[in-house]
PDB file of C-alpha atoms in Angstrom:
ATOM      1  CA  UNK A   1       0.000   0.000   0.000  1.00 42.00           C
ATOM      2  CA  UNK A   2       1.414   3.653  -0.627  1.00 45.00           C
ATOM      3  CA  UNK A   3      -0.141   6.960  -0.560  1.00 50.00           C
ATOM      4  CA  UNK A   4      -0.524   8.470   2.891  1.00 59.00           C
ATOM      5  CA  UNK A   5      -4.503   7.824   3.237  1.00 71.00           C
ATOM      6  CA  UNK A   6      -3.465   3.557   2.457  1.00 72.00           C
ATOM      7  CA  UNK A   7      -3.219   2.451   6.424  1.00 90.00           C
ATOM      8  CA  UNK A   8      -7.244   3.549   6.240  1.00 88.00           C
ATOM      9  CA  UNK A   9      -7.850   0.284   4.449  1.00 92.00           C
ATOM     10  CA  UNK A  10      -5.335  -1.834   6.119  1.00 94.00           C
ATOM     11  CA  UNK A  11      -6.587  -5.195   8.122  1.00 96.00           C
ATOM     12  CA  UNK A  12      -2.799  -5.836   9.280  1.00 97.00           C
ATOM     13  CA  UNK A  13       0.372  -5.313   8.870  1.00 98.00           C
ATOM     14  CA  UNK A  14       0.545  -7.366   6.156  1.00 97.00           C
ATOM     15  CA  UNK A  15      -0.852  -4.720   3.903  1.00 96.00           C
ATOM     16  CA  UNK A  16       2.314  -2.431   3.955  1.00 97.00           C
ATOM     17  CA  UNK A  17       6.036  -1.875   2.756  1.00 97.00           C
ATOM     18  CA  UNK A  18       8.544  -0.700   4.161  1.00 97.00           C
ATOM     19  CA  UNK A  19      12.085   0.297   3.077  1.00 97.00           C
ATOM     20  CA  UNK A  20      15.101  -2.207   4.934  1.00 98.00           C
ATOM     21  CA  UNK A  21      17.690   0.601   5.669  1.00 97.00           C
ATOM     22  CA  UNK A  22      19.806  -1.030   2.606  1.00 95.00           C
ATOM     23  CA  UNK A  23      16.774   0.488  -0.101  1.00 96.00           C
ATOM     24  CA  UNK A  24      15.101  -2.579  -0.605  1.00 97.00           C
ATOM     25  CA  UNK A  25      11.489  -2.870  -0.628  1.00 97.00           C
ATOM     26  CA  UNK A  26      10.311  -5.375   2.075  1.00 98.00           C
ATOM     27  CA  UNK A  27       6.530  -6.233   2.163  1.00 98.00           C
ATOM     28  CA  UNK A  28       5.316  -6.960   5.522  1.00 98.00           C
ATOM     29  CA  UNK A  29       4.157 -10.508   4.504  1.00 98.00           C
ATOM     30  CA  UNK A  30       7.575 -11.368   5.251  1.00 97.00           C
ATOM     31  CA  UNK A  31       6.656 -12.021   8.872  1.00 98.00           C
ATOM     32  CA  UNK A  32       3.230 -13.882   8.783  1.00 98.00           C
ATOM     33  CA  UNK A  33       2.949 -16.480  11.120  1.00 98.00           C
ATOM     34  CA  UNK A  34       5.247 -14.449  13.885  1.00 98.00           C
ATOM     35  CA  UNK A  35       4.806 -12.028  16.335  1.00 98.00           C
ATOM     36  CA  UNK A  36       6.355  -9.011  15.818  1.00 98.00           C
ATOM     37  CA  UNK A  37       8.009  -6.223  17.990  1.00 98.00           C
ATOM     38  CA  UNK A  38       7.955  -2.752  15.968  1.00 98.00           C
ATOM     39  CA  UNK A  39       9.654   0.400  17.405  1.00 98.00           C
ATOM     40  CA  UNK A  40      10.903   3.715  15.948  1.00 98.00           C
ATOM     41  CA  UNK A  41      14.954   4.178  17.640  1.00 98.00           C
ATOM     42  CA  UNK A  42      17.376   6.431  17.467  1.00 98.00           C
ATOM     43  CA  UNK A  43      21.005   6.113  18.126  1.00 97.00           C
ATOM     44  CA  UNK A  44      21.346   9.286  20.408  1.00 97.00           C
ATOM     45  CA  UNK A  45      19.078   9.292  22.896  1.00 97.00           C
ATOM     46  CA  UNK A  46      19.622   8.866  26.905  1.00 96.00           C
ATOM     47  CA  UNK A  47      17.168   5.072  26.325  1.00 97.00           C
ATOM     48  CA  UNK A  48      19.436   4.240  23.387  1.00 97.00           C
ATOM     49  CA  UNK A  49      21.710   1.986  25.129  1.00 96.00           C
ATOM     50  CA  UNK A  50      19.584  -0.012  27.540  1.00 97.00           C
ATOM     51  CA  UNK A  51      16.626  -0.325  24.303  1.00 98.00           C
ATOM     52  CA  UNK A  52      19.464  -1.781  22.090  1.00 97.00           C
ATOM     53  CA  UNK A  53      21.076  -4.219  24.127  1.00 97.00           C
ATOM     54  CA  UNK A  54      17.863  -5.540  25.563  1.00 98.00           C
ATOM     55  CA  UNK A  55      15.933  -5.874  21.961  1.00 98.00           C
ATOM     56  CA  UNK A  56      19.379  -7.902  21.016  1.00 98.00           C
ATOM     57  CA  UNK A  57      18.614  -9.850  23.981  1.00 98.00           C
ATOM     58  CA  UNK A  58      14.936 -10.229  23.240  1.00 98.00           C
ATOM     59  CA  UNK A  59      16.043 -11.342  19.606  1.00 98.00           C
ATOM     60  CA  UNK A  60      18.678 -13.791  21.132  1.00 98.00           C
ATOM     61  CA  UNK A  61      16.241 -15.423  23.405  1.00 98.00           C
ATOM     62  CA  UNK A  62      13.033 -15.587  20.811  1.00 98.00           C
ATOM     63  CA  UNK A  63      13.899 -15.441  17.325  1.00 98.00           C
ATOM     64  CA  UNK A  64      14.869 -19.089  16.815  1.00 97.00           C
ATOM     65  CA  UNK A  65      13.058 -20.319  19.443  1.00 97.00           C
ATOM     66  CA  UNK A  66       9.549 -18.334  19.312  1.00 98.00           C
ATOM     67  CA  UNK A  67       9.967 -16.703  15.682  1.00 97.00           C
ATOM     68  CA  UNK A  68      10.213 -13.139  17.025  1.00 98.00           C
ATOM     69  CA  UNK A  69      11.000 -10.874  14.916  1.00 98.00           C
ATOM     70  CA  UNK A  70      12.094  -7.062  15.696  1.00 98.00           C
ATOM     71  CA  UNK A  71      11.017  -4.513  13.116  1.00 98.00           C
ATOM     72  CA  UNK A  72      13.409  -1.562  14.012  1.00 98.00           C
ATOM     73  CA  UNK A  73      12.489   1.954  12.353  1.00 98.00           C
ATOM     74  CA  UNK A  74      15.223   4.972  12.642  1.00 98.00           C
ATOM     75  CA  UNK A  75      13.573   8.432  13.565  1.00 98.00           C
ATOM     76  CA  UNK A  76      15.051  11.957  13.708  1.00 98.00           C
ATOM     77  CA  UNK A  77      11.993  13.555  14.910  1.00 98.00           C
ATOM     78  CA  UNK A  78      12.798  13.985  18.702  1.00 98.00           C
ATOM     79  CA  UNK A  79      15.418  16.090  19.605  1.00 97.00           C
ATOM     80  CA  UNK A  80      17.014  15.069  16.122  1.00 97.00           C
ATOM     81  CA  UNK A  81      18.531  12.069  17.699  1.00 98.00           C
ATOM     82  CA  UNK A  82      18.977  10.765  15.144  1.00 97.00           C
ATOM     83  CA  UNK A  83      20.541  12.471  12.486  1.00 96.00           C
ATOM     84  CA  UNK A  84      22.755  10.155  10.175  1.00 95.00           C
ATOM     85  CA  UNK A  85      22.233   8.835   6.871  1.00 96.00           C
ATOM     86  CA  UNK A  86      21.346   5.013   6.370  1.00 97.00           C
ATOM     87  CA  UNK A  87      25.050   4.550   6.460  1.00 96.00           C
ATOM     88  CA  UNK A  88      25.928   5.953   9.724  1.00 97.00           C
ATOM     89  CA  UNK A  89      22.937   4.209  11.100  1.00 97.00           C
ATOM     90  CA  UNK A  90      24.532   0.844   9.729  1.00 96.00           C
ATOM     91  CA  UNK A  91      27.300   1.730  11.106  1.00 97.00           C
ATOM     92  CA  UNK A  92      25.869   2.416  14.383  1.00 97.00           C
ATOM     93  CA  UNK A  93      24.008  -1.075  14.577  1.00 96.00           C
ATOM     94  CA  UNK A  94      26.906  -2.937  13.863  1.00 96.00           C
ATOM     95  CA  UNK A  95      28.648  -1.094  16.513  1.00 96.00           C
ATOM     96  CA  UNK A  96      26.060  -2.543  18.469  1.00 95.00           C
ATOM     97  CA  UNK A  97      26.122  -5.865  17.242  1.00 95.00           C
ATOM     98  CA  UNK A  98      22.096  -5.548  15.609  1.00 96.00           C
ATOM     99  CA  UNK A  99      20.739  -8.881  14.255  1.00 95.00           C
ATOM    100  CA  UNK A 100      17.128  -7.603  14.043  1.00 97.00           C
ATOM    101  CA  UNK A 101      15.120  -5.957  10.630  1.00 98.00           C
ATOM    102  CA  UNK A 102      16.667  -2.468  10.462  1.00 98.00           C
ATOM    103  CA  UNK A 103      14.352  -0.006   7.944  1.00 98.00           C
ATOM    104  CA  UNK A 104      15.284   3.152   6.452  1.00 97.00           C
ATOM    105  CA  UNK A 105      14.503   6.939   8.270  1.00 97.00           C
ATOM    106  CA  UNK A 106      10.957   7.184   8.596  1.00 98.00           C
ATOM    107  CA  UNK A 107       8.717  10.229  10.258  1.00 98.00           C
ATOM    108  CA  UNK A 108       6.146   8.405  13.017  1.00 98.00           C
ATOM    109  CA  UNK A 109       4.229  11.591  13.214  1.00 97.00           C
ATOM    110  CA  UNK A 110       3.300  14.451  11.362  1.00 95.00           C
ATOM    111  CA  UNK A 111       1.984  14.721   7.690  1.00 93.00           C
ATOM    112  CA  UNK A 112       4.779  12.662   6.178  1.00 95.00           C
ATOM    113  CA  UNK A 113       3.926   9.556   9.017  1.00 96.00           C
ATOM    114  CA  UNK A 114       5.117   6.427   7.066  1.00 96.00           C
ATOM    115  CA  UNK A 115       1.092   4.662   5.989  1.00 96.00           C
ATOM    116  CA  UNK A 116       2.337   1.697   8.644  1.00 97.00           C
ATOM    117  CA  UNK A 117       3.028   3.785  11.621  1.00 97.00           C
ATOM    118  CA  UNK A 118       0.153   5.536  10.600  1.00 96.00           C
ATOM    119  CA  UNK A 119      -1.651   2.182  10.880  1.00 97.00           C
ATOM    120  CA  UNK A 120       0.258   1.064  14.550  1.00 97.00           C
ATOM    121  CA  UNK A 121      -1.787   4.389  16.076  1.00 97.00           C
ATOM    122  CA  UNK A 122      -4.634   4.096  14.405  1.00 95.00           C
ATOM    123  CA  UNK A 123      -4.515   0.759  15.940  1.00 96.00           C
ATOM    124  CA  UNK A 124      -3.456   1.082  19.215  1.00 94.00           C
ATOM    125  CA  UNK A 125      -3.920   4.889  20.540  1.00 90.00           C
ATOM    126  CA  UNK A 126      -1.775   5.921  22.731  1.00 83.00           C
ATOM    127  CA  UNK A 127      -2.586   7.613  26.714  1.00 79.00           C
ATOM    128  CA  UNK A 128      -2.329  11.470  25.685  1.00 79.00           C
ATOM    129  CA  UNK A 129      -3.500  10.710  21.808  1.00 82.00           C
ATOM    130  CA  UNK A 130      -2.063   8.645  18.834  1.00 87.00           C
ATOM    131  CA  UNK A 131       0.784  10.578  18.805  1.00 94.00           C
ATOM    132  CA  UNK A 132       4.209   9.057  18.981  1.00 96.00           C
ATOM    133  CA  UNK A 133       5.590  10.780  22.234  1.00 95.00           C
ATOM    134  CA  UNK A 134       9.404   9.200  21.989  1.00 97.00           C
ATOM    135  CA  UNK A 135      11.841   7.730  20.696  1.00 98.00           C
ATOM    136  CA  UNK A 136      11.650   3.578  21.582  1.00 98.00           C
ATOM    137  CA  UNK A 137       7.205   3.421  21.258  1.00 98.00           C
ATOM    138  CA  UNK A 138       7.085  -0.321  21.064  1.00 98.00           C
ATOM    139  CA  UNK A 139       4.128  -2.335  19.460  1.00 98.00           C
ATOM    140  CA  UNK A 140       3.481  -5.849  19.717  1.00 98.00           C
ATOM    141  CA  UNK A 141       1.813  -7.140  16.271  1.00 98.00           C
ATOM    142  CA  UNK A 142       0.539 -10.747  16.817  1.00 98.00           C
ATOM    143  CA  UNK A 143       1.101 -14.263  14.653  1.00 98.00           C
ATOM    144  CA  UNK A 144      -2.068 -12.269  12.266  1.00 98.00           C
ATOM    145  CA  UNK A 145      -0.408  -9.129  11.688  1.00 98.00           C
ATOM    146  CA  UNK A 146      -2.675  -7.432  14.236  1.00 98.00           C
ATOM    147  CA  UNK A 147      -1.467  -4.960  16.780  1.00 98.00           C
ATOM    148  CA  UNK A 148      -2.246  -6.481  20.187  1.00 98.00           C
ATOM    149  CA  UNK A 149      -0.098  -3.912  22.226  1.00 98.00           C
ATOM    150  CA  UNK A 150       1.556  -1.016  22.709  1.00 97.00           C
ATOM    151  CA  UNK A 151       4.421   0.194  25.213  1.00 97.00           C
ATOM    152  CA  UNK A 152       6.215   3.699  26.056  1.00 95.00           C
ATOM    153  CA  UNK A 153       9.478   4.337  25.549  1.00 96.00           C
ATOM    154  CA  UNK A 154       9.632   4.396  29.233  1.00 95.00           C
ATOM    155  CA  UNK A 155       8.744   0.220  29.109  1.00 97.00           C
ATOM    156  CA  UNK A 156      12.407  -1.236  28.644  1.00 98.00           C
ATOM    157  CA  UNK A 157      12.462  -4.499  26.260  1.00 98.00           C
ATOM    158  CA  UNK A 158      13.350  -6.942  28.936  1.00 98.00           C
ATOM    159  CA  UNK A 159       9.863  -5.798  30.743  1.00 98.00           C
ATOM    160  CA  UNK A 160       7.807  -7.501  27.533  1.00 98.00           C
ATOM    161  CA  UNK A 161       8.670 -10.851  28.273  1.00 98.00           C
ATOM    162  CA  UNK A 162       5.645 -11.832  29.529  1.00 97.00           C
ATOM    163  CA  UNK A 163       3.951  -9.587  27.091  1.00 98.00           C
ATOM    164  CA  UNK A 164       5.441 -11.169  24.019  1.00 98.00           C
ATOM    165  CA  UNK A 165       5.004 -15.124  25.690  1.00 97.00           C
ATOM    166  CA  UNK A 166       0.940 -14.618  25.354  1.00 97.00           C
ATOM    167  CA  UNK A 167       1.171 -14.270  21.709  1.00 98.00           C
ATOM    168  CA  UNK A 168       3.955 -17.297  20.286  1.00 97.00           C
TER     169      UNK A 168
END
């Protein structure tokens, strides 16, 4: 789906692409049949560190096991923390040792939303309105491709566990 009114129509995930942060077109149908942690990140923000290592840890303990899969989408629009290129960000997840789905830059707000994260809030609202507040808004999409869940940036990784165990 494309155009910025598509997510309207949507009945999962499923119906969207998304750019991996290599270019590449990736259609969401990729990851039927397993539940799926989506967040926005950013590289320079004071959550960056414990976010990373615990999503690697999330991915370490579920992806073989449970058929997680991490959908991670770079953001620049708080605080511009995030303001490389695709290859800086690259660079920055292999610092960080990054097995999970990296996309390309995306806005999660604003008239330029990507249709998918545009979707996630239709979806799941969040507590002061569908607005993304921060960087590291995590959404649980279940085996279906439907959003089941959705977590501050204040709601480290490690704390879904039990979250993420209803839906494999």
């Amino acid at each position: 789906m494309s155009g910025n009114d598509s997510y309207k129509d949507a009945k999962s995930i499923y119906d969207f692409t998304a750019k991996s942060i290599k270019g590449e077109d990736v259609p969401l149908t990729k990851y039927k049949g397993h539940v799926c942690l989506i967040v926005n990140v950013a590289s320079k923000c004071g959550l960056t560190a414990t976010n990373y290592k615990e999503l690697n840890e999330l991915y370490d303990e579920y992806a073989e096991s449970k058929g997680l899969r991490i959908l991670a989408f770079p953001c620049n629009q708080f605080n511009g923390q995030e303001p490389g290129g695709s290859e800086e960000i690259c660079s920055f997840a292999d610092r960080h040792k990054v097995k999970f789905d990296l996309f390309e830059k995306i806005n999660v707000n604003g008239d330029d939303t990507h249709p998918l994260w545009q979707y996630l809030k239709k979806e799941k609202g969040g507590t002061l309105g569908n607005f993304i507040k921060w960087n590291f808004t995590k959404f649980i999409v279940d085996k279906e491709g439907k959003v089941v869940e959705r977590h501050g940036p204040n709601v480290d990784p490690s704390k879904l566990k039990s979250h993420l165990e209803k839906y494999f």
